[in-house]
PDB file of C-alpha atoms in Angstrom:
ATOM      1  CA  UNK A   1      -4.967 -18.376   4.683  1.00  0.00           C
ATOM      2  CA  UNK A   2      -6.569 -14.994   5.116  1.00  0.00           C
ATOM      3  CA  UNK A   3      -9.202 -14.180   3.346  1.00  0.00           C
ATOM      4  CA  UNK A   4     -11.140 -10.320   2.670  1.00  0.00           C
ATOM      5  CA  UNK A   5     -14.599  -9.893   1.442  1.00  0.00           C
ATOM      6  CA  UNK A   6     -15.239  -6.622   0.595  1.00  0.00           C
ATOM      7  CA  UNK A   7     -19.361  -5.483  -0.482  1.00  0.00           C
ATOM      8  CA  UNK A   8     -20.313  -3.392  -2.609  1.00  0.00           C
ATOM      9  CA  UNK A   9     -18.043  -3.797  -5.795  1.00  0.00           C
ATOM     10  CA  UNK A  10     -19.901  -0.841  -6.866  1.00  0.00           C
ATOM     11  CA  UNK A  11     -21.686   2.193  -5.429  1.00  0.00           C
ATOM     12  CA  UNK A  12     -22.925   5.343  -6.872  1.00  0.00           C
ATOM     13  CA  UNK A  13     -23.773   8.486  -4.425  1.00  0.00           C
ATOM     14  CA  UNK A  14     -25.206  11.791  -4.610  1.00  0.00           C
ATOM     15  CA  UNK A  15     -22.195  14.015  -4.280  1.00  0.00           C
ATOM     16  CA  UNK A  16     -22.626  15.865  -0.218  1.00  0.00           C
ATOM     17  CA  UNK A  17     -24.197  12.248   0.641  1.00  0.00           C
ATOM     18  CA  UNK A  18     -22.385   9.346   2.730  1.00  0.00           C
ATOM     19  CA  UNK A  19     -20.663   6.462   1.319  1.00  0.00           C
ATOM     20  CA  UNK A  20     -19.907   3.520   3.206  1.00  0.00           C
ATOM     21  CA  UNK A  21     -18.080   0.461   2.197  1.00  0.00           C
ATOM     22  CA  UNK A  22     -17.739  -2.629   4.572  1.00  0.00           C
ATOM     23  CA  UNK A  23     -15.056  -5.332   4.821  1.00  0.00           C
ATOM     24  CA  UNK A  24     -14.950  -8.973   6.781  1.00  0.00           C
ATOM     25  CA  UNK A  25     -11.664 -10.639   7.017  1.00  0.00           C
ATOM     26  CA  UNK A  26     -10.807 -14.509   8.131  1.00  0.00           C
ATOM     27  CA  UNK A  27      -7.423 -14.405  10.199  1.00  0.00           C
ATOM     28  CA  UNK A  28      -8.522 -13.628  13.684  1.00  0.00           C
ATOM     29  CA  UNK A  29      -4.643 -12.547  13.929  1.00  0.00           C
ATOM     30  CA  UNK A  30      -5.136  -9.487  11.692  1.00  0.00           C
ATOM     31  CA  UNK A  31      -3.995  -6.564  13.139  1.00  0.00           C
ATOM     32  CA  UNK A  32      -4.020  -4.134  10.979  1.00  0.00           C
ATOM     33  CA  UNK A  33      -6.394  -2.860   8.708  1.00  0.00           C
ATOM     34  CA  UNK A  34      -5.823  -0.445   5.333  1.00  0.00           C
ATOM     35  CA  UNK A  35      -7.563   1.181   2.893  1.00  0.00           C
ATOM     36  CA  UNK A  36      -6.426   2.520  -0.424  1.00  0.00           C
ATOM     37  CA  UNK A  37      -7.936   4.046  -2.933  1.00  0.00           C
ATOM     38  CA  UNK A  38      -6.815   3.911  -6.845  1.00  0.00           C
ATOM     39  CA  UNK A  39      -8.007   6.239  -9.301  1.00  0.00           C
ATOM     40  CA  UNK A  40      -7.761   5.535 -13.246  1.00  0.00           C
ATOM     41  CA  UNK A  41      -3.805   4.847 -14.153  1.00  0.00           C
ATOM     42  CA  UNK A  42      -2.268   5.006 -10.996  1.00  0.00           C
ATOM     43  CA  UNK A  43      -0.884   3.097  -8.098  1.00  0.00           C
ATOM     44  CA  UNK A  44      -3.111   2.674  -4.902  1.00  0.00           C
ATOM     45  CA  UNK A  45      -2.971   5.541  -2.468  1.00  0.00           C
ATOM     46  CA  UNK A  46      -3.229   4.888   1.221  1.00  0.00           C
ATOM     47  CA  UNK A  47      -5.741   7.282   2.849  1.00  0.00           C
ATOM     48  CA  UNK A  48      -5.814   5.593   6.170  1.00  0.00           C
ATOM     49  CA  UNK A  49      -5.384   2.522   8.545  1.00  0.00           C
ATOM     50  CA  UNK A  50      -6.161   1.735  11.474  1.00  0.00           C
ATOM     51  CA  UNK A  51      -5.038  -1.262  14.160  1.00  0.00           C
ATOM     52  CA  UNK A  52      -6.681  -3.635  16.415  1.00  0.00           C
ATOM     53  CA  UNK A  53      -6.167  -1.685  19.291  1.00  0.00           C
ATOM     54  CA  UNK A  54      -8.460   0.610  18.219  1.00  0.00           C
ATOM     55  CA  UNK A  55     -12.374   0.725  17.422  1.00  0.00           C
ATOM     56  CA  UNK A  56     -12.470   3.834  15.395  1.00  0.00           C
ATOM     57  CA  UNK A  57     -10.380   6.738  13.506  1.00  0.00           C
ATOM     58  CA  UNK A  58     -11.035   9.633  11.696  1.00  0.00           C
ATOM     59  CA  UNK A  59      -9.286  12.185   9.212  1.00  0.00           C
ATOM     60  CA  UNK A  60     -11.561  14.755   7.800  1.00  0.00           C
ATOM     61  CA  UNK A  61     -14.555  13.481   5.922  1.00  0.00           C
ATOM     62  CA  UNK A  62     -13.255   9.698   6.011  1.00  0.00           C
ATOM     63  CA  UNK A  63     -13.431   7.670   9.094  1.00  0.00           C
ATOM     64  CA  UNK A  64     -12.887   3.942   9.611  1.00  0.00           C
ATOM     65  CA  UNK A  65     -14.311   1.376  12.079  1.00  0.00           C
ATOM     66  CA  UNK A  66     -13.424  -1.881  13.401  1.00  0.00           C
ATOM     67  CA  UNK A  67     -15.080  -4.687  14.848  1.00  0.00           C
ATOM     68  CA  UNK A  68     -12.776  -7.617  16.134  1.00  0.00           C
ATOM     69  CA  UNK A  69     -15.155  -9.544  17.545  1.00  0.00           C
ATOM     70  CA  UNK A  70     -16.930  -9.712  14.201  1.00  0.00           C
ATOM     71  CA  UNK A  71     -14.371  -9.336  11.907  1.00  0.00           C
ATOM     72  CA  UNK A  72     -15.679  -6.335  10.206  1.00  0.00           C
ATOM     73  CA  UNK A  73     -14.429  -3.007   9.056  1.00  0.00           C
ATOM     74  CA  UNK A  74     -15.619  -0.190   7.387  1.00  0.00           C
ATOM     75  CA  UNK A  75     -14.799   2.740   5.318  1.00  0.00           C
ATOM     76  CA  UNK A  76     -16.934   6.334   5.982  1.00  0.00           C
ATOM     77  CA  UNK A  77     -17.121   9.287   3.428  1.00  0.00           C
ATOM     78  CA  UNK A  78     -19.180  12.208   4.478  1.00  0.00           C
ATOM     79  CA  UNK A  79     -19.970  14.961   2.348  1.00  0.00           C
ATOM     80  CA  UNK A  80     -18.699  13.318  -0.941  1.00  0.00           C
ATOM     81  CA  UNK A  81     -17.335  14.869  -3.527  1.00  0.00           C
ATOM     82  CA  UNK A  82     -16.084  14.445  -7.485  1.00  0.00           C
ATOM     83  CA  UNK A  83     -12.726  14.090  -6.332  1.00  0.00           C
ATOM     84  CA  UNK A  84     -13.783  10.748  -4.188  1.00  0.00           C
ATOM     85  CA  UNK A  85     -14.677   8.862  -7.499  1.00  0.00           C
ATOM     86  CA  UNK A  86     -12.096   6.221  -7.648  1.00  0.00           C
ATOM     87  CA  UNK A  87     -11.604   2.532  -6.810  1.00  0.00           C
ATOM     88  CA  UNK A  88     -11.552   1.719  -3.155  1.00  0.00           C
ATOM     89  CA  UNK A  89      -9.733  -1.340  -1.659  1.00  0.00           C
ATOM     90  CA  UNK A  90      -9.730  -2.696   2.022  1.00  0.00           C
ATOM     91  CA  UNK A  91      -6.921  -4.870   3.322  1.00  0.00           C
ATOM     92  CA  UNK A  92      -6.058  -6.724   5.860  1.00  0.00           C
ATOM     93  CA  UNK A  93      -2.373  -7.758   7.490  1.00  0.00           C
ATOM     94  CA  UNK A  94      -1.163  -9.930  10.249  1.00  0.00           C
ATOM     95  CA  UNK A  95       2.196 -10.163   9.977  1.00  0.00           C
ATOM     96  CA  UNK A  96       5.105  -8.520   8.984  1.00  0.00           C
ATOM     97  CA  UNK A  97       5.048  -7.223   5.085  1.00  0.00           C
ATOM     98  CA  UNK A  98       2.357  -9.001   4.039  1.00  0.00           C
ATOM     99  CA  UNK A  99      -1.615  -8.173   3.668  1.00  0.00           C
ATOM    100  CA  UNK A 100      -4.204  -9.072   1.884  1.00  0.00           C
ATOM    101  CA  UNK A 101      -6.590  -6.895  -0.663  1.00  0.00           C
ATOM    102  CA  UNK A 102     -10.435  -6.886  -0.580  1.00  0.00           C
ATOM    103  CA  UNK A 103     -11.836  -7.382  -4.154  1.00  0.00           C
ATOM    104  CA  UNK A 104     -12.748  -3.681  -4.308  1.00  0.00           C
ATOM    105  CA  UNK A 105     -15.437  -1.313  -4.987  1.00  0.00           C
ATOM    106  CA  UNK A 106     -15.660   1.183  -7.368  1.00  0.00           C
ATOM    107  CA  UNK A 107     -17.282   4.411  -6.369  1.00  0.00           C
ATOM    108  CA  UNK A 108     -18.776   6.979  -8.589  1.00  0.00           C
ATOM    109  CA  UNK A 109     -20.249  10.412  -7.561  1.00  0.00           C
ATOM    110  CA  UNK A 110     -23.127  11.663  -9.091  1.00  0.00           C
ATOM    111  CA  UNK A 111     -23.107  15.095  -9.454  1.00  0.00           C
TER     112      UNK A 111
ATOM    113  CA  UNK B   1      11.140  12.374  -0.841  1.00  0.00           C
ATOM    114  CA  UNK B   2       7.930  10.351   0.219  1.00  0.00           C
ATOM    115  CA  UNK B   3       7.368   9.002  -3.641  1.00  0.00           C
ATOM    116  CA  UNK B   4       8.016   5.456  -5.124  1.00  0.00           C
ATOM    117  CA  UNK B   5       9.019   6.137  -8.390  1.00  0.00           C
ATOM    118  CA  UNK B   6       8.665   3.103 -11.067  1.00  0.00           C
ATOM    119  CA  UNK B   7      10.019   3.303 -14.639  1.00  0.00           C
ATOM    120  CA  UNK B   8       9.418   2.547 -17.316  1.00  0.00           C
ATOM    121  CA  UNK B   9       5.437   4.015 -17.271  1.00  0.00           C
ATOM    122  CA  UNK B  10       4.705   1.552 -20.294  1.00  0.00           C
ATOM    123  CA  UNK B  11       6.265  -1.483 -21.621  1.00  0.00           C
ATOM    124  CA  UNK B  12       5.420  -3.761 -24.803  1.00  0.00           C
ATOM    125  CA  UNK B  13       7.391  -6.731 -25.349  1.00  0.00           C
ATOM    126  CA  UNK B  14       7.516  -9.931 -27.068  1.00  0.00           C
ATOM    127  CA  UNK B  15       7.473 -13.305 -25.571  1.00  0.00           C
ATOM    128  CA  UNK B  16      10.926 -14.133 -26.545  1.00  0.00           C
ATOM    129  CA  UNK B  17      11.902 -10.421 -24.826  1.00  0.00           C
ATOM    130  CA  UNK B  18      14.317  -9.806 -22.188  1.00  0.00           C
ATOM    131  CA  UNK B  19      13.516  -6.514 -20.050  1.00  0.00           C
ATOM    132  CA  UNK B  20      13.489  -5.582 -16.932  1.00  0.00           C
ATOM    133  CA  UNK B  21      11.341  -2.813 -14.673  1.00  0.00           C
ATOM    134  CA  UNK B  22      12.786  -0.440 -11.979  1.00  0.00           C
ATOM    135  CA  UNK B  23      11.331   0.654  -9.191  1.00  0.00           C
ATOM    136  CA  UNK B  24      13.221   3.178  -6.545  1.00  0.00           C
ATOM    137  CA  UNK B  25      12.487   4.652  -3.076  1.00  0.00           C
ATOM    138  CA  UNK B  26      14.143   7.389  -1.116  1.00  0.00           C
ATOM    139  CA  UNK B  27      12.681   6.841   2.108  1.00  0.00           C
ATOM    140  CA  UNK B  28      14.469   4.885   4.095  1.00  0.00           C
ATOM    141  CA  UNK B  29      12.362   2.050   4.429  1.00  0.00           C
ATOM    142  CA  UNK B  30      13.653  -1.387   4.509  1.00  0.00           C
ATOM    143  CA  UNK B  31      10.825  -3.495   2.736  1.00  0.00           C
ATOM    144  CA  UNK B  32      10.190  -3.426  -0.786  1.00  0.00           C
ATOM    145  CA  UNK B  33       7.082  -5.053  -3.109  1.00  0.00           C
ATOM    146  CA  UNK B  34       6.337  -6.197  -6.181  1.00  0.00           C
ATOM    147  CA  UNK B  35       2.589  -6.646  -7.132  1.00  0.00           C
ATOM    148  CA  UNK B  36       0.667  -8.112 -10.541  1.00  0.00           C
ATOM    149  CA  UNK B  37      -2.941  -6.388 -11.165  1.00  0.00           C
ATOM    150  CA  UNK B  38      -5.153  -7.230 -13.490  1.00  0.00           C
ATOM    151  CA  UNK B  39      -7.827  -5.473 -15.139  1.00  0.00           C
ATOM    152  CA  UNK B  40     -10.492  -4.578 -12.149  1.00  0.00           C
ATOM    153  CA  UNK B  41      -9.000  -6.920  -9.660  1.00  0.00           C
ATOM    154  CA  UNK B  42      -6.361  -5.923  -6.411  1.00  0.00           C
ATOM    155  CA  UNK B  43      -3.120  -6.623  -6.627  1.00  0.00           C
ATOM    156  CA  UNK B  44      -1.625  -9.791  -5.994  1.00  0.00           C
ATOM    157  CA  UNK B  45       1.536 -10.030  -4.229  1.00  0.00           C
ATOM    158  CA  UNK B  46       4.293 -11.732  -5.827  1.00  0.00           C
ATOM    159  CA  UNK B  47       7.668 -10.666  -4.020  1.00  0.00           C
ATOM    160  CA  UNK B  48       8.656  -9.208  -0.615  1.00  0.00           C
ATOM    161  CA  UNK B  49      12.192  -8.038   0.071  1.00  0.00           C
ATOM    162  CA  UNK B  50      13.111  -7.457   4.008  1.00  0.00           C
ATOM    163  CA  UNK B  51      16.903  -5.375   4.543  1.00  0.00           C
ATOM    164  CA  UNK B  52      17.455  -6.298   0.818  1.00  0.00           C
ATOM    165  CA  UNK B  53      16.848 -10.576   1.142  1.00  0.00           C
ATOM    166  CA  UNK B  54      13.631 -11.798  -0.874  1.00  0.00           C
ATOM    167  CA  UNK B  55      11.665 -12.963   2.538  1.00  0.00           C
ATOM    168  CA  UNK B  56       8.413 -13.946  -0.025  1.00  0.00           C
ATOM    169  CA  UNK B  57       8.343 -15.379  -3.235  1.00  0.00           C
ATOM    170  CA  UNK B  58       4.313 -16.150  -3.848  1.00  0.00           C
ATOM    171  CA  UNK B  59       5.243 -18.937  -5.901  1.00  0.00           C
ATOM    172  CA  UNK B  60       5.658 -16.500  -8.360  1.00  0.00           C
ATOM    173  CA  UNK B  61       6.896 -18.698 -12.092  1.00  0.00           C
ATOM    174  CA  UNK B  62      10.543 -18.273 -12.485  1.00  0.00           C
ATOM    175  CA  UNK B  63      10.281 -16.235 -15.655  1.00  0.00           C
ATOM    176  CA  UNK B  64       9.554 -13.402 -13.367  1.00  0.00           C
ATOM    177  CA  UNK B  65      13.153 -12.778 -11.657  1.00  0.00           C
ATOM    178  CA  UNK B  66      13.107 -10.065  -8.330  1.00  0.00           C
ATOM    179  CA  UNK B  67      16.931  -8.251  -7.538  1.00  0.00           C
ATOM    180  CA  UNK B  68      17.289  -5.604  -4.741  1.00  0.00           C
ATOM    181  CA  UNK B  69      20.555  -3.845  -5.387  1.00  0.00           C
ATOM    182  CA  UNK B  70      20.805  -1.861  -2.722  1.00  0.00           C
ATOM    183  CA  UNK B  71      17.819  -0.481   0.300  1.00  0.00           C
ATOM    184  CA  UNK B  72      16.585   2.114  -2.324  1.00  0.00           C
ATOM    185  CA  UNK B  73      16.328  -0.029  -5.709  1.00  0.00           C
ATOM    186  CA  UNK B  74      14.136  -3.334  -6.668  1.00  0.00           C
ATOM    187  CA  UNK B  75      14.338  -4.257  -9.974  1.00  0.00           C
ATOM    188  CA  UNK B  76      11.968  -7.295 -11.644  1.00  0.00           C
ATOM    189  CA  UNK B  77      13.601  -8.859 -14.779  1.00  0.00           C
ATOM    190  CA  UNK B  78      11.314 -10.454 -16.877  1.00  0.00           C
ATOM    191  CA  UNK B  79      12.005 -13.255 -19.742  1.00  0.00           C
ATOM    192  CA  UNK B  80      10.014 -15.511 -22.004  1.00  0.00           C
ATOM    193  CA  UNK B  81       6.957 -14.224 -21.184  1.00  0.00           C
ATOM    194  CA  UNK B  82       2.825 -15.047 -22.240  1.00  0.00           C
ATOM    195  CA  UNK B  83       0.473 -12.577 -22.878  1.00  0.00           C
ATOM    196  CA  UNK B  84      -1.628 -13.412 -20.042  1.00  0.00           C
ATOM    197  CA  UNK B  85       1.606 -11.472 -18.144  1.00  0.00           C
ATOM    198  CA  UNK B  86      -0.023  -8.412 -19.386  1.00  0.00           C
ATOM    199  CA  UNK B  87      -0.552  -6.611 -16.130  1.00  0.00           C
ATOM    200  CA  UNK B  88       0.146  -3.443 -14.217  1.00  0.00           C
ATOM    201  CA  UNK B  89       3.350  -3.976 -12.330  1.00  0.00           C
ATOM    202  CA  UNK B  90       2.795  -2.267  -9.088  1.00  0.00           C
ATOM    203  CA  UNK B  91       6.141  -1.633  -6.556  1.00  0.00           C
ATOM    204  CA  UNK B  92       5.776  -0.767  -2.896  1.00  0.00           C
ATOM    205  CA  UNK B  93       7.517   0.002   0.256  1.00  0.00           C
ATOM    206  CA  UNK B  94       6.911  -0.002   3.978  1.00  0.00           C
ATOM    207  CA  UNK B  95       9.469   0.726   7.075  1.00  0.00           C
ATOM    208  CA  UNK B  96       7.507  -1.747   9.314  1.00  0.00           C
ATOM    209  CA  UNK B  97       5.805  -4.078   7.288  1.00  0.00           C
ATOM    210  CA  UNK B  98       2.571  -2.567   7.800  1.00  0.00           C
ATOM    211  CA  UNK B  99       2.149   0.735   5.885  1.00  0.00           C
ATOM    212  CA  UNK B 100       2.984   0.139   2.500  1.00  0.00           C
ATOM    213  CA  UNK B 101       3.470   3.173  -0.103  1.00  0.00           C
ATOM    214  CA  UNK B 102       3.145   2.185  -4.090  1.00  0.00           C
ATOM    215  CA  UNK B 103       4.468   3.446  -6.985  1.00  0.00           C
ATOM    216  CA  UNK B 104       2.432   4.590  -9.831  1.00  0.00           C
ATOM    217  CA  UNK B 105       2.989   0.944 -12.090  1.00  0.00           C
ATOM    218  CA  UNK B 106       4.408   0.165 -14.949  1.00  0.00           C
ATOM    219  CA  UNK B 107       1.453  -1.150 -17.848  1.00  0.00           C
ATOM    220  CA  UNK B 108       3.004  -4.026 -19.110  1.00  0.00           C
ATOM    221  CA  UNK B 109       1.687  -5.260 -22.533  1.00  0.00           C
ATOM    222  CA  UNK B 110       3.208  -9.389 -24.046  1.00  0.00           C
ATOM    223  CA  UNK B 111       2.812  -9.415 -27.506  1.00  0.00           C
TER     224      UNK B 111
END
């Protein structure tokens, strides 16, 4: 079955520095490719996804990247701040309703 | 409305308890989840409801018992359970099968 591997489990930054946090997945049949984040006593929070059919996508300061040839993807902070402390998760789906969670990474801003 | 709302927030029980948890979505969107996490791990996917039929049941044990009322509603009765149940109780929903929107959990304590 699928499988996500998902490095660092935990990363501490500089807040205004760059955070990045990278993802390989099994299923060459993934197609689409979330992250969450999950800060202290709540659910996760999507904060974006992107599909196969594309390489890149960005939202503000967080941008995502995908590699299908070599199963990668990975999250981008710029600019972090105190707010972006929290517990990130990538995941993985390739069919309908169902994907898979990367073990996580917990990321703490130094101020 | 874009909120999952879950209730109750906290839940202690004993092992020879019968409760149940609630989770409700005013969206419109015709999948529904129930996850298990543990302390500092992702969730795990236990139960996926498609146009209100359970389509997944990760071999989930049969203490745990899923019921979708109606599109909006999932519901996850729960009966003779351990204490290695104690989890947060995470509900989701998606309109494709892709995007999936969680609730904030219920913490679920087995005495």
């Amino acid at each position: 079955g699928e499988n996500v591997e998902q490095h660092p489990s935990t990363l501490s930054v500089q807040e205004g520095d760059s955070a990045v946090i990278k993802c390989t997945y099994s299923d060459s049949a993934s197609n689409y490719f979330p992250w969450y984040k999950q800060e202290l006593g709540k659910g996760p929070q999507l904060i974006i996804d992107i599909r196969s059919n594309v390489g890149e996508k960005k939202d503000q300061r967080i941008a995502v990247t995908l590699n299908k040839t070599a199963k990668h993807f990975s999250l981008h902070i710029t600019e972090t701040q105190p707010e972006d402390s929290a517990v990130y998760f990538c995941a993985a789906g390739s069919s309908a309703s169902k994907i898979i969670f990367g073990s996580g990474t917990r990321l703490s801003i130094r101020p | 409305d874009t909120e999952v709302t879950q209730t109750p927030k906290h839940l202690v029980m004993g092992m020879t308890n019968k409760k149940s948890l609630k989770c409700e979505q005013h969206m419109g969107h015709r999948a529904m989840y129930w996850y298990k996490q543990k302390a500092k791990k992702p969730p795990e996917l236990m139960f996926v409801y498609s146009y209100e039929k359970l389509s997944i049941n990760e071999s989930v044990p049969s203490r745990f018992s899923p019921e979708c009322p109606n599109s909006s509603l999932l519901n996850l009765h729960l009966h003779a359970l351990q204490p290695e149940d104690s989890a947060l109780y995470l509900c989701a929903s998606s309109q494709a099968g892709d995007e999936q929107f969680f609730g904030p959990g219920t913490r679920l304590t087995v005495l």
